[in-house]
């Protein structure tokens, strides 16, 4: 093992050191411009981009800017032409709107996101749903009970704890609708209502049937697979005091007594019926990846993919989340790499394999752009040699007091030789501190950027990343806090690694 590594390092050294003169890949890596990277980051993270939220005006402006940089570098699109449309891989996502839900009693109609707050994963309607009132829902009230196609209502002193309990009740009884109320703290319902409204202004999914994407809501995200499957068949939600009183025909004052006494009277458990309707609503949003292609020579059908996401999380009414580090930095580095590889190609120094430069959208929503690309690539997945993905450069985390380092994730997974390549190249240039702290296949950060879309298809990948910091996903992630020389040094490492992957035998 040791001797083979030495031989490999020697072969890498021979590639980059020719006589006493600087080698070609080293020459072009040193041409990478920190000033150009800075210019690109400052534009992509400017207020004009409005945080580049997927599908937004700012994201479209950013996409056009990236396209113009590719065109100005004289790159072609994946179809092999200069046609502008070929640089954009367009697809659609769906923004989930507030779902419509109604409970209609004999005397009152209760409306979702007003006095009830019900979530679900497919449309449903029942004109005569039977209600079971469990009081404070001691285990004895529902254990070994079958409430299939029925509604259940219980009281709790905490709506968040009640949300977890509703999963338990759903599992035990197969109830179709589980409602819960906290009569002691009406403000808690109002706060939860505001929180859920805010959530729906940002939730975007790939498929307009939400059950095909994510079963977890903002209250409970620790469900087992069986709970997940069951939850897709049921509906859950907090309701206001007024709504509970209307459904049960019990005054609010008495609801508080029941919560305190933890018991209900036989008459309060009479059968009640109401009509229940639930309907999902979605808004279609068109978005796009931006792709540029550099053909290789004798192995041009094989492709190395250099990627970075260019979207971010947008803005609120008062603040813009500029996303300079996340991920204008990675996108700018990718664009500058494309410029220098094209320059080398124009100067008769083409790579054997082709290189695809990909700016993905929708990463912040769930790696949507890279997922779409992998599933709908203009090239065969079997021809992908590897993916080098760049996300968040030029800042340092709390574990480092310098920016002269980079985390590498994925080098030990699908192709362990990637670590040998990275280490060997880095010893020659740029001599960064390569940190493999998170380089495990099961590390959560390895699943947190676009390389995961490739890894899931068995395509080797390296994720280049400077770590999290206090401005992560905050308005403070601005261009003035970026170390541009640090990005240049990491970009040199990525350039040389790309060159090696694109030329190795």
XYZ file of C-alpha atoms in Angstrom:
505
model
C 0.000 0.000 0.000
C 2.782 2.378 0.960
C 4.886 1.655 -2.144
C 1.911 2.083 -4.488
C 1.197 5.484 -2.947
C 4.800 6.558 -3.518
C 4.591 5.487 -7.159
C 1.339 7.406 -7.539
C 2.815 10.573 -6.003
C 5.776 10.321 -8.375
C 3.417 10.055 -11.360
C 1.536 13.129 -10.200
C 4.813 14.966 -9.668
C 5.929 14.085 -13.187
C 2.682 15.515 -14.530
C 3.158 18.888 -12.866
C 6.951 19.277 -12.807
C 8.724 19.192 -16.158
C 12.467 19.810 -15.989
C 13.103 23.046 -14.141
C 10.248 24.834 -15.845
C 6.740 25.399 -14.604
C 4.289 22.778 -15.926
C 1.249 23.626 -18.005
C -1.410 22.914 -15.339
C 0.546 24.881 -12.745
C 0.916 27.734 -15.208
C -2.807 27.996 -15.864
C -3.764 27.482 -12.220
C -1.612 30.497 -11.307
C -3.538 32.587 -13.857
C -6.742 32.272 -11.822
C -7.707 35.800 -10.839
C -8.791 36.725 -7.309
C -9.940 40.101 -8.694
C -12.239 38.439 -11.200
C -13.559 36.102 -8.493
C -14.229 39.138 -6.314
C -16.049 40.905 -9.151
C -18.289 37.896 -9.723
C -19.060 37.446 -6.019
C -19.851 41.115 -5.525
C -22.315 41.023 -8.415
C -23.962 37.714 -7.508
C -24.351 38.751 -3.858
C -25.459 42.308 -4.539
C -28.801 43.610 -3.302
C -29.978 43.617 -6.916
C -30.014 39.795 -6.828
C -32.421 39.890 -3.832
C -30.919 36.743 -2.318
C -31.320 34.607 -5.480
C -34.262 32.585 -4.179
C -35.184 29.787 -6.592
C -37.611 31.053 -9.214
C -37.273 34.691 -8.158
C -36.343 37.689 -10.293
C -32.940 37.792 -8.595
C -32.240 34.155 -9.402
C -33.074 34.833 -13.050
C -30.699 37.808 -13.103
C -27.960 35.668 -11.570
C -28.565 32.915 -14.153
C -28.231 35.434 -16.978
C -25.016 36.816 -15.488
C -23.469 33.332 -15.263
C -24.541 32.623 -18.841
C -22.885 35.856 -20.016
C -19.635 34.884 -18.298
C -19.664 31.542 -20.114
C -20.385 33.256 -23.432
C -17.697 35.890 -22.887
C -15.231 33.051 -22.277
C -16.289 31.559 -25.649
C -17.536 28.335 -24.101
C -20.224 26.300 -25.848
C -23.346 24.690 -24.442
C -23.842 20.942 -23.893
C -25.450 20.574 -27.327
C -22.156 21.626 -28.867
C -23.407 24.999 -30.125
C -23.364 28.634 -29.070
C -27.157 28.876 -29.069
C -28.156 30.823 -25.952
C -31.039 28.529 -25.002
C -28.704 25.540 -24.892
C -26.873 26.986 -21.883
C -30.024 26.803 -19.754
C -31.449 23.535 -18.488
C -34.984 24.547 -17.620
C -37.287 22.676 -15.272
C -40.162 23.365 -12.920
C -40.610 23.215 -9.179
C -43.733 23.835 -7.157
C -44.241 26.283 -4.337
C -46.731 24.878 -1.899
C -49.488 27.336 -1.139
C -51.527 27.357 2.042
C -53.630 24.171 1.876
C -57.380 24.565 1.944
C -59.070 22.778 4.819
C -62.573 23.193 6.211
C -64.449 21.695 9.135
C -68.166 22.356 8.909
C -70.277 21.786 11.997
C -74.017 22.354 12.272
C -73.490 25.967 13.329
C -70.066 27.038 12.060
C -67.484 26.600 9.317
C -63.852 26.531 10.460
C -61.179 27.591 7.980
C -57.557 26.488 7.718
C -54.940 29.045 8.784
C -57.537 30.918 10.758
C -59.072 28.887 13.544
C -57.696 25.496 12.488
C -54.203 24.582 11.333
C -54.304 21.241 9.531
C -51.601 19.634 7.399
C -51.808 16.617 5.111
C -50.293 15.079 2.002
C -53.171 14.475 -0.378
C -56.700 15.664 -1.033
C -59.506 14.239 1.073
C -63.203 14.775 1.674
C -65.679 13.287 4.166
C -69.160 14.778 4.475
C -70.003 12.947 7.707
C -66.895 12.370 9.831
C -67.396 10.983 13.324
C -65.464 12.640 16.154
C -63.974 10.918 19.202
C -63.084 13.239 22.120
C -60.182 11.845 24.159
C -59.949 14.569 26.789
C -56.246 14.811 27.676
C -55.622 11.541 25.787
C -54.246 9.184 28.426
C -52.950 5.998 26.807
C -55.960 4.089 28.083
C -58.259 6.267 25.988
C -56.923 5.036 22.662
C -54.820 1.903 23.202
C -56.247 -1.031 21.225
C -58.925 1.212 19.704
C -59.732 1.385 16.004
C -60.696 4.880 14.874
C -60.267 4.281 11.150
C -61.835 7.090 9.075
C -62.742 8.931 12.277
C -61.541 12.196 13.770
C -59.900 12.422 17.180
C -59.626 15.542 19.334
C -57.587 15.889 22.519
C -56.352 18.638 24.831
C -52.764 19.374 25.784
C -50.826 21.998 27.731
C -48.299 22.214 24.879
C -49.109 22.145 21.164
C -45.615 21.034 20.150
C -45.749 18.045 22.482
C -49.273 17.398 21.244
C -48.011 17.228 17.654
C -45.710 14.375 18.617
C -48.509 12.673 20.525
C -50.785 12.956 17.516
C -48.338 10.740 15.602
C -48.579 8.154 18.369
C -52.374 8.268 18.328
C -52.404 7.979 14.556
C -50.176 4.913 14.693
C -52.250 3.248 17.412
C -55.763 3.972 16.150
C -55.452 4.674 12.389
C -57.530 7.803 12.929
C -57.917 9.850 9.763
C -57.897 13.290 11.429
C -56.168 14.156 14.715
C -56.901 17.558 16.245
C -55.362 19.035 19.383
C -55.901 22.198 21.397
C -54.250 24.021 24.295
C -57.056 25.913 26.059
C -54.663 27.329 28.664
C -52.429 29.205 26.232
C -54.328 30.702 23.263
C -51.194 32.694 22.291
C -49.364 29.462 21.533
C -51.817 28.722 18.743
C -51.364 32.225 17.322
C -47.578 31.880 17.399
C -47.731 28.483 15.707
C -50.068 29.905 13.081
C -47.586 32.680 12.267
C -44.713 30.209 12.118
C -46.525 27.877 9.741
C -47.552 30.760 7.479
C -43.932 31.854 7.214
C -42.854 28.299 6.415
C -45.195 28.053 3.463
C -43.831 31.235 1.903
C -40.523 29.382 1.305
C -41.407 25.698 0.891
C -40.701 24.506 -2.623
C -40.910 20.918 -3.806
C -39.961 19.065 -6.983
C -43.281 17.326 -7.500
C -46.637 18.951 -6.887
C -47.722 15.832 -4.991
C -46.026 16.610 -1.708
C -46.285 12.974 -0.599
C -43.655 12.136 -3.219
C -41.189 14.540 -1.675
C -41.202 15.228 2.057
C -43.596 13.838 4.660
C -42.178 15.852 7.545
C -43.696 19.102 8.734
C -42.119 21.834 10.831
C -43.337 20.406 14.152
C -42.132 16.811 13.934
C -39.208 15.597 11.855
C -38.246 12.460 13.770
C -40.663 9.948 12.332
C -39.751 6.357 11.561
C -40.500 4.937 8.113
C -43.664 3.235 9.398
C -44.808 6.490 11.010
C -43.993 8.290 7.773
C -46.079 5.882 5.720
C -48.981 6.127 8.159
C -48.793 9.914 8.335
C -49.316 10.152 4.594
C -52.742 8.628 5.174
C -53.807 10.963 8.002
C -54.302 14.646 8.762
C -53.008 16.459 11.821
C -53.385 19.910 13.260
C -53.672 22.325 16.134
C -56.902 24.214 16.518
C -57.884 27.353 18.397
C -59.918 27.421 21.605
C -62.897 28.775 19.695
C -62.657 25.968 17.153
C -62.467 23.270 19.848
C -65.436 24.825 21.619
C -67.464 24.893 18.378
C -66.639 21.280 17.465
C -67.269 19.871 20.947
C -70.071 22.277 21.874
C -68.269 22.802 25.178
C -67.409 26.235 26.545
C -63.759 27.264 26.687
C -63.888 27.582 30.462
C -64.894 23.925 30.715
C -62.072 22.901 28.327
C -59.599 24.436 30.776
C -61.188 22.467 33.620
C -60.902 19.219 31.648
C -57.217 19.904 31.027
C -56.701 20.588 34.731
C -58.796 17.664 36.025
C -57.650 15.260 33.277
C -61.108 13.711 33.049
C -64.292 14.190 31.051
C -67.950 13.564 31.809
C -69.787 10.784 29.942
C -72.046 13.358 28.275
C -69.015 15.164 26.939
C -68.014 12.088 24.976
C -71.201 11.950 22.906
C -70.827 11.196 19.212
C -70.393 14.326 17.104
C -70.199 14.573 13.330
C -68.917 17.185 10.920
C -67.867 17.575 7.296
C -64.143 17.699 6.591
C -62.419 18.711 3.365
C -58.701 19.060 2.619
C -57.116 20.248 -0.636
C -53.463 20.890 -1.536
C -52.551 23.949 -3.596
C -49.368 24.575 -5.591
C -47.868 27.336 -7.698
C -45.677 26.251 -10.595
C -42.274 27.983 -10.732
C -39.944 27.784 -13.706
C -36.225 27.782 -12.977
C -32.966 26.743 -14.637
C -29.485 25.329 -14.276
C -26.786 27.084 -16.301
C -24.368 24.738 -18.116
C -21.246 25.234 -20.220
C -19.243 22.571 -22.020
C -15.574 22.195 -22.943
C -14.981 19.233 -25.291
C -12.008 16.975 -24.738
C -9.906 15.142 -27.300
C -9.431 11.362 -27.496
C -11.666 10.651 -24.457
C -14.166 13.440 -25.045
C -17.194 11.204 -24.382
C -16.059 10.962 -20.744
C -16.894 13.984 -18.620
C -15.625 15.657 -15.450
C -18.270 17.893 -13.856
C -17.273 21.022 -11.931
C -20.294 22.416 -10.115
C -21.566 25.024 -7.683
C -25.054 26.160 -6.769
C -25.922 29.794 -7.396
C -29.268 30.078 -5.603
C -29.687 31.260 -2.006
C -32.612 31.795 0.374
C -33.931 35.126 -0.880
C -35.231 37.969 1.230
C -37.808 38.945 3.817
C -39.797 42.164 3.952
C -36.925 43.875 5.754
C -33.701 42.048 4.887
C -31.839 40.534 1.959
C -29.891 37.317 2.440
C -27.076 38.117 0.006
C -25.318 34.748 0.253
C -21.802 35.896 -0.653
C -20.163 32.891 0.970
C -23.191 30.658 0.342
C -22.737 30.281 -2.523
C -21.712 33.196 -4.711
C -18.188 32.189 -3.679
C -18.350 28.667 -5.086
C -20.139 29.823 -8.209
C -17.537 32.540 -8.869
C -14.738 30.008 -8.409
C -16.428 27.636 -10.866
C -16.821 30.416 -13.459
C -13.161 31.416 -13.139
C -12.100 27.778 -13.520
C -14.140 27.624 -16.728
C -12.386 30.729 -18.079
C -8.919 29.332 -17.478
C -9.667 25.871 -18.863
C -11.049 27.528 -22.002
C -7.942 29.679 -22.260
C -5.742 26.585 -22.021
C -7.867 24.850 -24.663
C -7.643 27.862 -26.997
C -3.878 27.821 -26.576
C -3.727 24.203 -27.844
C -3.662 22.577 -24.403
C -6.913 20.636 -24.461
C -7.762 17.965 -21.904
C -8.371 14.365 -22.962
C -11.777 14.253 -21.298
C -14.505 16.834 -21.607
C -15.378 19.175 -18.747
C -18.888 20.349 -17.921
C -19.275 23.479 -15.793
C -22.611 23.483 -13.973
C -24.292 26.238 -11.972
C -27.184 24.568 -10.178
C -30.305 26.218 -8.823
C -32.612 24.887 -6.102
C -29.820 23.581 -3.852
C -31.219 25.374 -0.812
C -34.591 23.718 -1.393
C -33.228 20.180 -1.557
C -30.577 19.894 -4.297
C -33.338 20.186 -6.900
C -31.131 21.491 -9.720
C -28.467 18.821 -9.430
C -31.091 16.102 -8.984
C -32.818 17.243 -12.140
C -29.518 17.415 -14.022
C -28.453 13.899 -13.055
C -31.841 12.459 -14.008
C -32.131 14.485 -17.226
C -28.558 15.008 -18.307
C -27.793 15.546 -21.997
C -24.989 13.013 -21.412
C -25.049 9.430 -20.199
C -24.470 9.038 -16.449
C -22.110 6.162 -17.228
C -19.719 8.652 -18.825
C -19.401 10.860 -15.730
C -15.866 10.418 -14.387
C -16.540 12.453 -11.265
C -17.988 15.596 -9.760
C -16.011 18.377 -8.063
C -18.557 20.461 -6.177
C -17.754 23.851 -4.630
C -19.902 25.335 -1.874
C -18.919 28.114 0.563
C -15.340 29.376 0.186
C -13.430 32.335 1.610
C -14.615 32.256 5.215
C -13.417 30.283 8.243
C -15.338 28.313 10.858
C -14.825 28.276 14.620
C -12.334 25.401 14.346
C -9.848 27.459 12.321
C -8.206 30.823 12.887
C -7.132 31.136 9.247
C -8.727 30.741 5.819
C -5.692 28.826 4.546
C -7.498 25.483 4.648
C -10.290 23.562 2.974
C -12.503 20.674 4.003
C -12.630 17.837 1.497
C -15.564 15.426 1.703
C -16.028 12.329 -0.436
C -12.402 11.517 -1.169
C -12.547 8.282 0.840
C -15.911 7.083 -0.409
C -16.591 5.870 -3.955
C -13.054 6.314 -5.219
C -10.432 6.493 -2.444
C -7.799 7.395 -5.040
C -9.290 10.905 -4.925
C -7.609 11.447 -1.570
C -4.236 10.386 -3.010
C -4.742 12.768 -5.929
C -5.724 15.652 -3.645
C -2.863 15.114 -1.185
C -0.254 14.659 -3.902
C -1.277 17.715 -5.891
C -1.573 19.892 -2.796
C 2.019 19.073 -1.786
C 3.137 20.676 -5.036
C 0.608 23.508 -5.060
C -1.172 25.327 -3.438
C -0.045 23.705 -0.150
C -3.253 24.302 1.782
C -4.248 22.584 4.984
C -6.498 19.802 3.718
C -8.959 18.975 6.469
C -10.624 15.549 6.273
C -12.530 15.930 9.551
C -15.904 15.399 7.837
C -14.739 12.975 5.157
C -17.029 10.077 6.049
C -19.775 8.734 3.828
C -22.366 9.021 6.609
C -21.449 12.563 7.687
C -24.441 14.887 7.445
C -22.406 17.568 5.634
C -21.606 15.086 2.870
C -25.354 14.992 2.201
C -25.722 18.786 2.361
C -24.750 19.981 -1.106
C -25.119 19.067 -4.750
C -22.503 16.314 -4.840
C -25.052 14.081 -3.109
C -27.056 13.901 -6.354
C -24.038 12.344 -8.071
C -22.997 10.133 -5.167
C -26.468 8.601 -5.026
C -25.896 7.420 -8.603
C -22.498 5.936 -7.766
C -20.532 8.806 -9.319
C -17.415 9.759 -7.298
C -17.345 13.304 -5.969
C -15.320 15.741 -3.890
C -17.073 18.469 -1.919
C -14.904 21.561 -1.270
C -16.144 23.514 1.738
C -14.788 26.018 4.301
C -17.293 25.144 7.046
C -20.179 26.871 8.788
C -19.956 30.236 10.556
C -22.149 32.720 12.430
C -23.371 34.377 9.200
C -24.526 31.105 7.636
C -28.022 31.722 6.214
C -28.044 35.168 7.810
C -28.163 38.671 6.291
C -24.546 39.120 7.449
C -23.209 36.801 4.718
C -21.848 39.671 2.604
C -19.034 40.139 0.109
C -16.933 42.400 2.351
C -16.224 39.437 4.674
C -14.727 37.201 1.987
C -11.012 36.383 1.719
C -10.568 36.380 -2.067
C -6.969 35.193 -2.056
C -8.094 32.165 -0.043
C -10.679 31.351 -2.710
C -7.982 31.656 -5.377
C -5.784 29.117 -3.584
C -8.624 26.602 -3.240
C -9.495 27.208 -6.890
C -5.909 26.352 -7.821
C -6.288 23.003 -6.057
C -9.585 22.339 -7.855
C -8.068 23.367 -11.206
C -5.170 20.956 -10.813
C -7.457 18.153 -9.608
C -9.785 18.705 -12.549
C -6.805 18.686 -14.915
C -5.621 15.384 -13.466
C -9.072 13.726 -13.675
C -9.524 15.012 -17.224
C -6.130 13.667 -18.382
C -5.347 10.559 -16.342
C -5.020 7.287 -18.241
